[in-house]
PDB file of C-alpha atoms in Angstrom:
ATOM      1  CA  UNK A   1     -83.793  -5.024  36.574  1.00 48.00           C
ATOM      2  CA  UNK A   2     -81.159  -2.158  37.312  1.00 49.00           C
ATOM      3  CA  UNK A   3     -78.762  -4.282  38.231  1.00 48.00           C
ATOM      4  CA  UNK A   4     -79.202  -6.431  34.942  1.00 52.00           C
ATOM      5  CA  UNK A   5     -79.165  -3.819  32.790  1.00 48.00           C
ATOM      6  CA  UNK A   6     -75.401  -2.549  34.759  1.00 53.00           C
ATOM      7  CA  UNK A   7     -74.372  -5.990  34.557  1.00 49.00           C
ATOM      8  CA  UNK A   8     -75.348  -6.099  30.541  1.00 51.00           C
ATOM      9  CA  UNK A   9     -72.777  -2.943  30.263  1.00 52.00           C
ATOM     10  CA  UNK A  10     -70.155  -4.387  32.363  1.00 55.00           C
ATOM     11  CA  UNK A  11     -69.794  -7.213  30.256  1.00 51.00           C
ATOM     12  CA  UNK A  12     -70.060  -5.245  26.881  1.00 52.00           C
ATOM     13  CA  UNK A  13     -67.037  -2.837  28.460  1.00 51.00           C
ATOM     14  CA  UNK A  14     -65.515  -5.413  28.983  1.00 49.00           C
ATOM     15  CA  UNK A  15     -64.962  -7.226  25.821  1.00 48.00           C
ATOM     16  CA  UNK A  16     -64.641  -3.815  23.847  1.00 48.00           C
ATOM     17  CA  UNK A  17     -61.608  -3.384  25.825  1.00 46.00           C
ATOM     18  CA  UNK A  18     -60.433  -6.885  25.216  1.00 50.00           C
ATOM     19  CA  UNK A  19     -60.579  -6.474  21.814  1.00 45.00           C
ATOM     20  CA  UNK A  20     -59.148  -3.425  21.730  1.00 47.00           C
ATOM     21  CA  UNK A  21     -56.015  -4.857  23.722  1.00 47.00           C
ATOM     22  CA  UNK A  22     -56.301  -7.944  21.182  1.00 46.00           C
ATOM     23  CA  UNK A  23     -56.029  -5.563  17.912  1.00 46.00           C
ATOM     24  CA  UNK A  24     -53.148  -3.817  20.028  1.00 45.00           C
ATOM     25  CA  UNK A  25     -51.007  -7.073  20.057  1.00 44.00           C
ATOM     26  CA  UNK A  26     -51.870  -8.214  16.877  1.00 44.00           C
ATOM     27  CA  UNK A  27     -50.708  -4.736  14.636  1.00 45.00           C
ATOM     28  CA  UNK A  28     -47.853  -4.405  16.307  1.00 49.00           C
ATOM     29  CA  UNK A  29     -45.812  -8.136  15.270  1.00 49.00           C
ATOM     30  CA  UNK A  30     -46.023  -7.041  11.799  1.00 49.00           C
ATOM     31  CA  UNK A  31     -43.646  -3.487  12.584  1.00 50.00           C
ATOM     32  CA  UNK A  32     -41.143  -5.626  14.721  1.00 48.00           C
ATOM     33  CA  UNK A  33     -40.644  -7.918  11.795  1.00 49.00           C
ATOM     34  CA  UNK A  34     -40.848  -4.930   8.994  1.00 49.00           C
ATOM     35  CA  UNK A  35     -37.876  -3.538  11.840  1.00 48.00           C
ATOM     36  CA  UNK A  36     -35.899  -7.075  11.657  1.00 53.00           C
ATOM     37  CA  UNK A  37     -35.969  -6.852   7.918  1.00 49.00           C
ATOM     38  CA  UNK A  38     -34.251  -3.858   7.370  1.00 48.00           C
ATOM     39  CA  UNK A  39     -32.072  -4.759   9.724  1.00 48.00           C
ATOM     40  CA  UNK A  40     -30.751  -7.402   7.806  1.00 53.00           C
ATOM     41  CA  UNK A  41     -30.945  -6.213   4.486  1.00 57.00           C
ATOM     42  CA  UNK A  42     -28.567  -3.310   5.940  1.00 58.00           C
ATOM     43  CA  UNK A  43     -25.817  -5.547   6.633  1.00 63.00           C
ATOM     44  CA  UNK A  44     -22.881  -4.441   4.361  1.00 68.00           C
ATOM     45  CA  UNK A  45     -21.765  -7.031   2.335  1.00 84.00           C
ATOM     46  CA  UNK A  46     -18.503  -8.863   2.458  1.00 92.00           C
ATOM     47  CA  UNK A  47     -15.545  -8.122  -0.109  1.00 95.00           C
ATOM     48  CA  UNK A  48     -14.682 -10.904  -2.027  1.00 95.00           C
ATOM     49  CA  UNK A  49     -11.377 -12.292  -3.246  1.00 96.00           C
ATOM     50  CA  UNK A  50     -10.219 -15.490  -5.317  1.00 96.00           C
ATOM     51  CA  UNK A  51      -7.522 -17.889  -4.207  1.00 97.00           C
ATOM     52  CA  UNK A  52      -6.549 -21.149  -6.262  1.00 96.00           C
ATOM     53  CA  UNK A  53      -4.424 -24.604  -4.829  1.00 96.00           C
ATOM     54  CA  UNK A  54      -1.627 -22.369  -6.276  1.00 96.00           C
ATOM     55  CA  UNK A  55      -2.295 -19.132  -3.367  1.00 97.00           C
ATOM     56  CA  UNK A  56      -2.667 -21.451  -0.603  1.00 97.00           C
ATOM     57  CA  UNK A  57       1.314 -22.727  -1.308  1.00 96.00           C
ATOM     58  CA  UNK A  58       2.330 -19.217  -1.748  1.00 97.00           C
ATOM     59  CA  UNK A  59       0.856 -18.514   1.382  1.00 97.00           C
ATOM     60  CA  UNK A  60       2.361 -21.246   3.021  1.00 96.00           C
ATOM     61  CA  UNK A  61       5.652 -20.461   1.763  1.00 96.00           C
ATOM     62  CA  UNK A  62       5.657 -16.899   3.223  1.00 96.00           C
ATOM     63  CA  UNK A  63       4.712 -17.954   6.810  1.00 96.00           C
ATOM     64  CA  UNK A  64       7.008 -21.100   6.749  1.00 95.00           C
ATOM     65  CA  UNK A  65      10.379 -19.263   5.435  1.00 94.00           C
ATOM     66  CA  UNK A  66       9.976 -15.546   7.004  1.00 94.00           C
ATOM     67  CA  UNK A  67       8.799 -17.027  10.258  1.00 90.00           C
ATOM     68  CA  UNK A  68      12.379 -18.960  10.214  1.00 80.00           C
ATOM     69  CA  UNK A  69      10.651 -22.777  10.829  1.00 78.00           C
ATOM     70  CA  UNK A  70       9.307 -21.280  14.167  1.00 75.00           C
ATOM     71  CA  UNK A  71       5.726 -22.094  15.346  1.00 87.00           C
ATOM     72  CA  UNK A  72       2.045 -21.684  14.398  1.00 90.00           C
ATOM     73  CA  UNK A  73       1.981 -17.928  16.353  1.00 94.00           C
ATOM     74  CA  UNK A  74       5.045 -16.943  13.953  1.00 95.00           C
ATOM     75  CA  UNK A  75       3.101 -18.530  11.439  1.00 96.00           C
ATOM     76  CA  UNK A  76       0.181 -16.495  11.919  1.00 97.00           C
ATOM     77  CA  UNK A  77       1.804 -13.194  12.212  1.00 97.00           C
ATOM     78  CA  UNK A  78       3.110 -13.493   8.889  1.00 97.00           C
ATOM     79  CA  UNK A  79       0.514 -15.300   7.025  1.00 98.00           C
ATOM     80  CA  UNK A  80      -1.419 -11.642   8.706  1.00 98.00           C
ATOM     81  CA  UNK A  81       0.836  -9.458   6.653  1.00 98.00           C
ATOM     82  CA  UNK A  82       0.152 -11.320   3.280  1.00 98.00           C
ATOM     83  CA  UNK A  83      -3.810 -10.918   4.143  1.00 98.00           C
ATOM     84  CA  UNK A  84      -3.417  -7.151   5.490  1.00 98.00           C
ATOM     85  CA  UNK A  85      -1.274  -6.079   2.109  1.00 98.00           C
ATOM     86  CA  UNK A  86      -3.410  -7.874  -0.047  1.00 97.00           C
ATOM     87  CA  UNK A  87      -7.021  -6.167   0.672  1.00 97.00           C
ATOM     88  CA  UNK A  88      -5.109  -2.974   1.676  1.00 97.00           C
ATOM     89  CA  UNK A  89      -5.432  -2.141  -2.161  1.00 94.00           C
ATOM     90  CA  UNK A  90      -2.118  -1.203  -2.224  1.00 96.00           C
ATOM     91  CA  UNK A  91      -0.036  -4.354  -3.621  1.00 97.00           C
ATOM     92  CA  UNK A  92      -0.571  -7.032  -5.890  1.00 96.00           C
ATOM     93  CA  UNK A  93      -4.340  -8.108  -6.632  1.00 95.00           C
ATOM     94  CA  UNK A  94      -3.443 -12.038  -5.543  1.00 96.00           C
ATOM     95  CA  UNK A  95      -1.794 -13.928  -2.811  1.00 97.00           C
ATOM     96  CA  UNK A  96       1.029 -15.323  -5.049  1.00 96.00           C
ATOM     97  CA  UNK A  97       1.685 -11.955  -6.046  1.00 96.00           C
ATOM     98  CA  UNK A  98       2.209 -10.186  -2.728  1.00 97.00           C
ATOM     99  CA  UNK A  99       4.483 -13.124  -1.787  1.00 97.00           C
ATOM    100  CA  UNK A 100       6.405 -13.272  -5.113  1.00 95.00           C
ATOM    101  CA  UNK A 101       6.833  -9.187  -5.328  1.00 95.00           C
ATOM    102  CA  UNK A 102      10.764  -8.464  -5.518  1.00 92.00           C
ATOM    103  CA  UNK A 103      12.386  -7.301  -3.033  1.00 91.00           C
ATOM    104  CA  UNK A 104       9.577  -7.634  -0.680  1.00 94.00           C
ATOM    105  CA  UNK A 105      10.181 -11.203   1.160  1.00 94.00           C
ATOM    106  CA  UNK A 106      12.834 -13.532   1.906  1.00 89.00           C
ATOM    107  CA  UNK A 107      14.965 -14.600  -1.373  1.00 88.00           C
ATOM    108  CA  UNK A 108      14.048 -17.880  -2.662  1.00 91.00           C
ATOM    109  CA  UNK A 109      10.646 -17.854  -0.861  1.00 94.00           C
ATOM    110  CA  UNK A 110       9.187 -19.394  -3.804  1.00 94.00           C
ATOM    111  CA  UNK A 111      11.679 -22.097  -4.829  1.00 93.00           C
ATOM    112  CA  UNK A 112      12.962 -23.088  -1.753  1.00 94.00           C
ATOM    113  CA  UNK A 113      11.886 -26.326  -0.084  1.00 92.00           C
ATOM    114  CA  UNK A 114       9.899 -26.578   2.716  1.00 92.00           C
ATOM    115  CA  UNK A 115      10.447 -29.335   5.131  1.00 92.00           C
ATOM    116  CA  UNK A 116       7.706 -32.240   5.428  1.00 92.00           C
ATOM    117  CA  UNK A 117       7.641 -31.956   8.971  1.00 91.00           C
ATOM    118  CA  UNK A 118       6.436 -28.592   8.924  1.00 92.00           C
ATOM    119  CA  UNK A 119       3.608 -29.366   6.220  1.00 92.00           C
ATOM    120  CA  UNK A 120       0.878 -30.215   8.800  1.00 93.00           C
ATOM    121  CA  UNK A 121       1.008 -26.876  10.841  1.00 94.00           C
ATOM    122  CA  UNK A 122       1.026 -24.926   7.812  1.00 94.00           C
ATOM    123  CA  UNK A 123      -1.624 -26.169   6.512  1.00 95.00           C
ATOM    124  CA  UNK A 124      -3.867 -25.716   9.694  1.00 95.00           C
ATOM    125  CA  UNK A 125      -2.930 -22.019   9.580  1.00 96.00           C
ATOM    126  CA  UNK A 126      -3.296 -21.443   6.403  1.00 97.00           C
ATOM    127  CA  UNK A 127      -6.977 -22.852   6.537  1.00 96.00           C
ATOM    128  CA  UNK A 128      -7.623 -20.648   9.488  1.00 97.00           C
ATOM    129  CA  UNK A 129      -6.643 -17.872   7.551  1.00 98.00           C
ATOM    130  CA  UNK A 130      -8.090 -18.473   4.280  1.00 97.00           C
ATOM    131  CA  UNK A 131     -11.601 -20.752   5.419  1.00 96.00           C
ATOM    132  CA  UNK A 132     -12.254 -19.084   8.658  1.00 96.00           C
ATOM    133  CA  UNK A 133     -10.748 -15.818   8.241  1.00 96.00           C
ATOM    134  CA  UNK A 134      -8.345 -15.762  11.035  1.00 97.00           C
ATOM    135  CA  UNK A 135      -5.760 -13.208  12.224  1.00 97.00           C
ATOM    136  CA  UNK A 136      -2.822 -12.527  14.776  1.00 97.00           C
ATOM    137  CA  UNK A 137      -4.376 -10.022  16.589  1.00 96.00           C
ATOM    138  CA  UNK A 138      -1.733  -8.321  17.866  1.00 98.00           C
ATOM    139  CA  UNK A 139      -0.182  -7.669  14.427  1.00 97.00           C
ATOM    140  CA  UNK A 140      -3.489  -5.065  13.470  1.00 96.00           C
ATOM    141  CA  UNK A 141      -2.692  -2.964  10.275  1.00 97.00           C
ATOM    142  CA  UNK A 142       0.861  -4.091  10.459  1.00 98.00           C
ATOM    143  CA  UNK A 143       1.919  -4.643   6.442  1.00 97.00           C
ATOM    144  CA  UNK A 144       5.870  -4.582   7.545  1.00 98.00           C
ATOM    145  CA  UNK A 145       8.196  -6.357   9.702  1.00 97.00           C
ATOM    146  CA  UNK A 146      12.023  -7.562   9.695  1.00 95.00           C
ATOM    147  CA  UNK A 147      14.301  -9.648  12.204  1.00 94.00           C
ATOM    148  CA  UNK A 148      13.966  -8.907  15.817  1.00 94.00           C
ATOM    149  CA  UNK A 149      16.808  -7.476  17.347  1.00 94.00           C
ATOM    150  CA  UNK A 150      17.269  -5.112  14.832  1.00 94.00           C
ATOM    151  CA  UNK A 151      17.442  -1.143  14.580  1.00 91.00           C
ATOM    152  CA  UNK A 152      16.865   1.198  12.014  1.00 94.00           C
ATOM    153  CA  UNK A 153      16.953   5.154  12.193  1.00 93.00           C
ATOM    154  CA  UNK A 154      13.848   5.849  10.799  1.00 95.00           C
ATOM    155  CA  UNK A 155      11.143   7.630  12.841  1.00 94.00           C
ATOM    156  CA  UNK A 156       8.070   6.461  11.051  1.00 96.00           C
ATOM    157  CA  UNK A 157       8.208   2.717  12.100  1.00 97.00           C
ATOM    158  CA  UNK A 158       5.246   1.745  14.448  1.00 97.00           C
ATOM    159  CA  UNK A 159       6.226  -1.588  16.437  1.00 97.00           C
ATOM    160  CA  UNK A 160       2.871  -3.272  17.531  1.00 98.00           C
ATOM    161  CA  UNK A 161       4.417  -7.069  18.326  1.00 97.00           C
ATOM    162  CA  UNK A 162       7.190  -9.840  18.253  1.00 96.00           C
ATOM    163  CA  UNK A 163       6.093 -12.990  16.767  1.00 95.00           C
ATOM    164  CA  UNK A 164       8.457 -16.160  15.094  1.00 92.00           C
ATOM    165  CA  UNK A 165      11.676 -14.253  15.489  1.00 93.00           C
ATOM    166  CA  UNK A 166      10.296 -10.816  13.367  1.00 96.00           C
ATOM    167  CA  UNK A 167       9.159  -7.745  14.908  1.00 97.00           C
ATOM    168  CA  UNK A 168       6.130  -6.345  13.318  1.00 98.00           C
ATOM    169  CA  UNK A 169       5.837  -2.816  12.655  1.00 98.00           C
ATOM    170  CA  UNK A 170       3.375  -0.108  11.026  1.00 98.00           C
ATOM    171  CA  UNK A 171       4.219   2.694   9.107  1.00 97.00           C
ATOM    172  CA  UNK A 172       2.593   6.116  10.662  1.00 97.00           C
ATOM    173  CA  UNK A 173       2.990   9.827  10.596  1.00 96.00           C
ATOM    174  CA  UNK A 174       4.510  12.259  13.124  1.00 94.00           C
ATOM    175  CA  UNK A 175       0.580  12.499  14.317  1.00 95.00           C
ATOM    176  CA  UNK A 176      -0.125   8.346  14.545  1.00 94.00           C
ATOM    177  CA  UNK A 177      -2.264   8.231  10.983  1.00 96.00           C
ATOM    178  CA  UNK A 178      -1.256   4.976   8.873  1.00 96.00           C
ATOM    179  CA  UNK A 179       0.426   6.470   5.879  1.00 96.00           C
ATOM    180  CA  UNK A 180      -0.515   3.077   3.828  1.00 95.00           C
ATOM    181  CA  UNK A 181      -3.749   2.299   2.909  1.00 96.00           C
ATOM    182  CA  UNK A 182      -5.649   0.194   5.872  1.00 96.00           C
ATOM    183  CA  UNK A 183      -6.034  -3.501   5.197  1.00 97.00           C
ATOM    184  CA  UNK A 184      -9.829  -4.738   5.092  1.00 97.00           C
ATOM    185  CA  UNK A 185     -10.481  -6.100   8.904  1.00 95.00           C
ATOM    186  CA  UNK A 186     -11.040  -9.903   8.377  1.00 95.00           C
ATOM    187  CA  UNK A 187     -14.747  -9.876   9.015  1.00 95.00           C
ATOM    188  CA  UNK A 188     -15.499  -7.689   5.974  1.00 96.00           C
ATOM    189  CA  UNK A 189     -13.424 -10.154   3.873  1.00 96.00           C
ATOM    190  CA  UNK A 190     -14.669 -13.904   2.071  1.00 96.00           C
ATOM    191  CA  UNK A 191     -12.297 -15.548   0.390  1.00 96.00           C
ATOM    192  CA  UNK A 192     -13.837 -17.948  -2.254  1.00 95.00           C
ATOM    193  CA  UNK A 193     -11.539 -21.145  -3.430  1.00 96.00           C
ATOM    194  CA  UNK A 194     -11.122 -21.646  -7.325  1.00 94.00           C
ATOM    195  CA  UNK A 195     -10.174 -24.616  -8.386  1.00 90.00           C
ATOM    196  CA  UNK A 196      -7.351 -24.662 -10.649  1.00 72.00           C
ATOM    197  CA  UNK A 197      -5.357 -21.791 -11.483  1.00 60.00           C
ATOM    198  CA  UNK A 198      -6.831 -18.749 -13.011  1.00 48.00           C
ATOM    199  CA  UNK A 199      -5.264 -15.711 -14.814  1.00 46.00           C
ATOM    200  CA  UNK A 200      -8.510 -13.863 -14.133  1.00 44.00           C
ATOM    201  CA  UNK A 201      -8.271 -10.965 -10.687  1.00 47.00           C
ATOM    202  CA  UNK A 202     -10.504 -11.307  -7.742  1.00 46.00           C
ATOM    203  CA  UNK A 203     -13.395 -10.035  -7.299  1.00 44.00           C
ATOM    204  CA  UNK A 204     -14.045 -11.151 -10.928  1.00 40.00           C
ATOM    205  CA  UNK A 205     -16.213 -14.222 -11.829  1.00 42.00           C
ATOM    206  CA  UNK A 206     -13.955 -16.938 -12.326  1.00 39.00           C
ATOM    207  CA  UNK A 207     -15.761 -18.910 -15.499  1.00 39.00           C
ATOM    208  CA  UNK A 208     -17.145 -16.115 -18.132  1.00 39.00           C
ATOM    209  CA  UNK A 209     -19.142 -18.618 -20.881  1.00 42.00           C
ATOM    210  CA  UNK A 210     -18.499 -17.052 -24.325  1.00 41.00           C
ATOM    211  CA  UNK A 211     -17.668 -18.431 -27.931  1.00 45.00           C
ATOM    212  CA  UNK A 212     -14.613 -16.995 -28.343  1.00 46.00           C
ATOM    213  CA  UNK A 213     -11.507 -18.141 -27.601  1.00 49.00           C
ATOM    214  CA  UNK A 214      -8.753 -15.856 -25.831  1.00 45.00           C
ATOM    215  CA  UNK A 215      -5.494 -16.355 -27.065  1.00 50.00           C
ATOM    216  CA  UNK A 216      -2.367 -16.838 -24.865  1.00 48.00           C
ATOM    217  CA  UNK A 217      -0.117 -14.572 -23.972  1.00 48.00           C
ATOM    218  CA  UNK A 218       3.551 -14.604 -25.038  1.00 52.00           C
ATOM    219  CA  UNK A 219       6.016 -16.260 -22.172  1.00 50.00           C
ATOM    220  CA  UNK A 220       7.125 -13.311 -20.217  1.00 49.00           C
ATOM    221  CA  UNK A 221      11.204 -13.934 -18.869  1.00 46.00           C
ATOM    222  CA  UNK A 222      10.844 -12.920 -16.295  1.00 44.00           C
ATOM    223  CA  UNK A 223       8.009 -14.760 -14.999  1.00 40.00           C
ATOM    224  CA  UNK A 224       8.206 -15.926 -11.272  1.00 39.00           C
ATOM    225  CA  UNK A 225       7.283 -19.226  -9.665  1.00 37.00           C
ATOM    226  CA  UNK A 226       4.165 -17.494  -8.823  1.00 37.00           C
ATOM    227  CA  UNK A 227       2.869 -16.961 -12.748  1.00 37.00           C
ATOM    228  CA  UNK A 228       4.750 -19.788 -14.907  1.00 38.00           C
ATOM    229  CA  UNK A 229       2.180 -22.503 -14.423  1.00 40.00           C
ATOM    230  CA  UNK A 230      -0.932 -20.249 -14.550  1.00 39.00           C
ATOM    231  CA  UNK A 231      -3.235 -20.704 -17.761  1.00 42.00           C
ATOM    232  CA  UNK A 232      -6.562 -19.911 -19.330  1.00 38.00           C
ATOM    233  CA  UNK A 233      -9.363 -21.977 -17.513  1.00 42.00           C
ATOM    234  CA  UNK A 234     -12.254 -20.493 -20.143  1.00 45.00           C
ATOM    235  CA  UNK A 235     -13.151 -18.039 -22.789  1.00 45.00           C
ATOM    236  CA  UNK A 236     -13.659 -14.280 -21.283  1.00 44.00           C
ATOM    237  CA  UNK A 237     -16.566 -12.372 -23.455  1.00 47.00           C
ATOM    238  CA  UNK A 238     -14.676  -9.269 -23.661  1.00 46.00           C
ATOM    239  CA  UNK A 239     -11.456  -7.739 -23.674  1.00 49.00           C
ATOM    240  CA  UNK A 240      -8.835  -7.065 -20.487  1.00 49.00           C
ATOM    241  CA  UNK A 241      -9.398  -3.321 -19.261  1.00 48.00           C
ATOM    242  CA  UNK A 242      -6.931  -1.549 -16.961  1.00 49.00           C
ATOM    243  CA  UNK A 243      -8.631  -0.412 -13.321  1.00 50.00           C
ATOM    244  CA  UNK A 244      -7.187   3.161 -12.903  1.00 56.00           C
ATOM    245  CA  UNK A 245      -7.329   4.344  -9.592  1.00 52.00           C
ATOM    246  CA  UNK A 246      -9.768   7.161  -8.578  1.00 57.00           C
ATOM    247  CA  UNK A 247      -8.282  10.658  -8.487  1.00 59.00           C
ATOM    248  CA  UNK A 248      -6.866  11.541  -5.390  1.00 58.00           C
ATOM    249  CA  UNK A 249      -6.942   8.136  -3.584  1.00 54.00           C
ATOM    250  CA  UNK A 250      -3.966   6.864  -1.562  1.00 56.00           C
ATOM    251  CA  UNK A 251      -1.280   4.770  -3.326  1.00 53.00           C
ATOM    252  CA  UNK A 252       1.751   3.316  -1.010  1.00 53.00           C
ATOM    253  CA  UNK A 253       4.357   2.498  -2.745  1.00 53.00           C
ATOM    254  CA  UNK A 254       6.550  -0.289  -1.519  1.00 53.00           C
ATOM    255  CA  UNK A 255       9.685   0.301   0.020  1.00 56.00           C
ATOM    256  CA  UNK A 256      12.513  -2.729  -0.432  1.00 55.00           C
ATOM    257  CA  UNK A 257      13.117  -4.617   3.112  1.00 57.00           C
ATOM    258  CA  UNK A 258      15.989  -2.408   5.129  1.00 55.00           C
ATOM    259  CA  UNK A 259      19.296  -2.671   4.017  1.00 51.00           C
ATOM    260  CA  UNK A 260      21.799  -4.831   6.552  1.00 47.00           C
ATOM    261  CA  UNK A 261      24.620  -2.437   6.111  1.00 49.00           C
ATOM    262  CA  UNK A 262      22.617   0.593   7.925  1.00 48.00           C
ATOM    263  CA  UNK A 263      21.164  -1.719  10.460  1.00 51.00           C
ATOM    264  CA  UNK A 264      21.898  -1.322  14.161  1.00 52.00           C
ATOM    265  CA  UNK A 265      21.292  -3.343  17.328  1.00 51.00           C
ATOM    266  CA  UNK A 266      18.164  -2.503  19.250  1.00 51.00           C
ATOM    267  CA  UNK A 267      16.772  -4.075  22.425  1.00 54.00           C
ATOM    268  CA  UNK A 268      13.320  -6.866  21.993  1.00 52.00           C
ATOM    269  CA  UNK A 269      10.183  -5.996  22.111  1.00 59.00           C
ATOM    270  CA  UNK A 270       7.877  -8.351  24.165  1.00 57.00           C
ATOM    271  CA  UNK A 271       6.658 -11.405  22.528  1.00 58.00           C
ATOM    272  CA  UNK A 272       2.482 -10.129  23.116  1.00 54.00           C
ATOM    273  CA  UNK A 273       3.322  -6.323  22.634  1.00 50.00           C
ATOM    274  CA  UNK A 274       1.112  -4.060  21.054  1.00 44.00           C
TER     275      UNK A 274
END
């Protein structure tokens, strides 16, 4: 009878500690997946910028004539420095206008023609540039660079890598800080296509639904290759507002490509430096 009645309480331990472990397991899944949700949710998200048909050329353009015709590296280098001045804040709010600012790329970047031949590897790079966010990653924060082979006396002028006959420079202080803005690093950046063209700047939505019309500016003379095909693609509800930058944040200005008269002979930098 003893040993019945310690058998009874054996088996009643028994499963009170198995359900114990069971209610264990079972409060616990809902935590780990309370843990996986915030973990998502704080995932910064990405920075957005428009490009039209229009961008893509420009962009093209830049890597095909400043690379001088070279190869899909030099391509890349270059098409970097577009991307790295354009979400540094710093320059012009679009593709076409970082490539068509004066005195900033090679004359006649925009009207020039660029061979057939070359059409194919441009257009890979550009898509791994614009679609899957590609970068030459030896060019970094590099917004600058000018023919290899080339010297000029100023101490500021960071060299990080050779690439399609340029050497590719940043601009930093006596103590190694960038003294430009830094560009966005490509995997905090989503470029989103537009069809058409659009007068509208990124970040913006690109069709605004409203009932009244905006009318079109006058034809500006001086109007690049970049901005005298662009038009209206719909009605905006309200009207353009200048973005003034915060007090006290960094503005570089740019600085016009060295001039060939003070330029001096310098030895190459290697092809993968940095």
């Amino acid at each position: 009878m003893r040993a019945e009645i310690s058998f009874g309480k054996s088996l009643i331990g028994i499963l009170f500690v198995g359900l114990a472990a069971a209610s264990c397991t079972t409060t616990s899944k809902p935590a780990a997946t309370a843990a996986n949700t915030k973990t998502k949710q704080g995932q910064p998200a990405k920075v957005t910028f428009n490009y039209t048909a229009k961008d893509r050329d420009c962009l093209q353009r830049a890597m095909y004539f400043e690379s001088q015709h070279s190869d899909e590296d030099g391509y890349m280098a270059v098409g970097t420095v577009v991307m790295n001045r354009l979400t540094s804040g710093a320059y012009p709010p679009s593709i076409c206008g970082v490539v068509a600012q004066k005195r900033q790329f090679a004359p006649g970047v925009m009207t020039r023609e660029v061979k057939p031949q070359a059409e194919t590897e441009l257009a890979s790079a550009a898509d791994a540039i614009l679609i899957k966010g590609a970068r030459h990653p030896a060019v970094k924060d590099a917004m600058f660079f000018h023919t290899n082979g080339l010297k000029f006396p100023y101490d500021n002028m960071h060299y990080v890598t050779v690439a399609g006959g340029n050497a590719f420079y940043e601009k930093r202080d006596s103590n190694g800080m960038l003294q430009t803005p830094p560009p966005l690093p490509s995997y905090e950046v989503a470029m989103n296509y537009v069809p058409g063209e659009s007068m509208l700047p990124p970040q913006f939505e690109a069709l605004i639904p409203s009932a009244v019309p905006v009318p079109l500016p006058a034809p500006d003379p001086m109007a690049t290759a970049s901005t005298a095909q662009m038009r209206i693609t719909a009605p905006v509800t309200a009207p353009e507002t200048s973005v003034e930058p915060e007090p006290g944040m960094p503005i570089a200005i740019p600085t016009p490509r060295p001039a060939y008269d003070s330029v001096m002979l310098r030895e190459s930098l290697p092809a993968n430096g940095g």
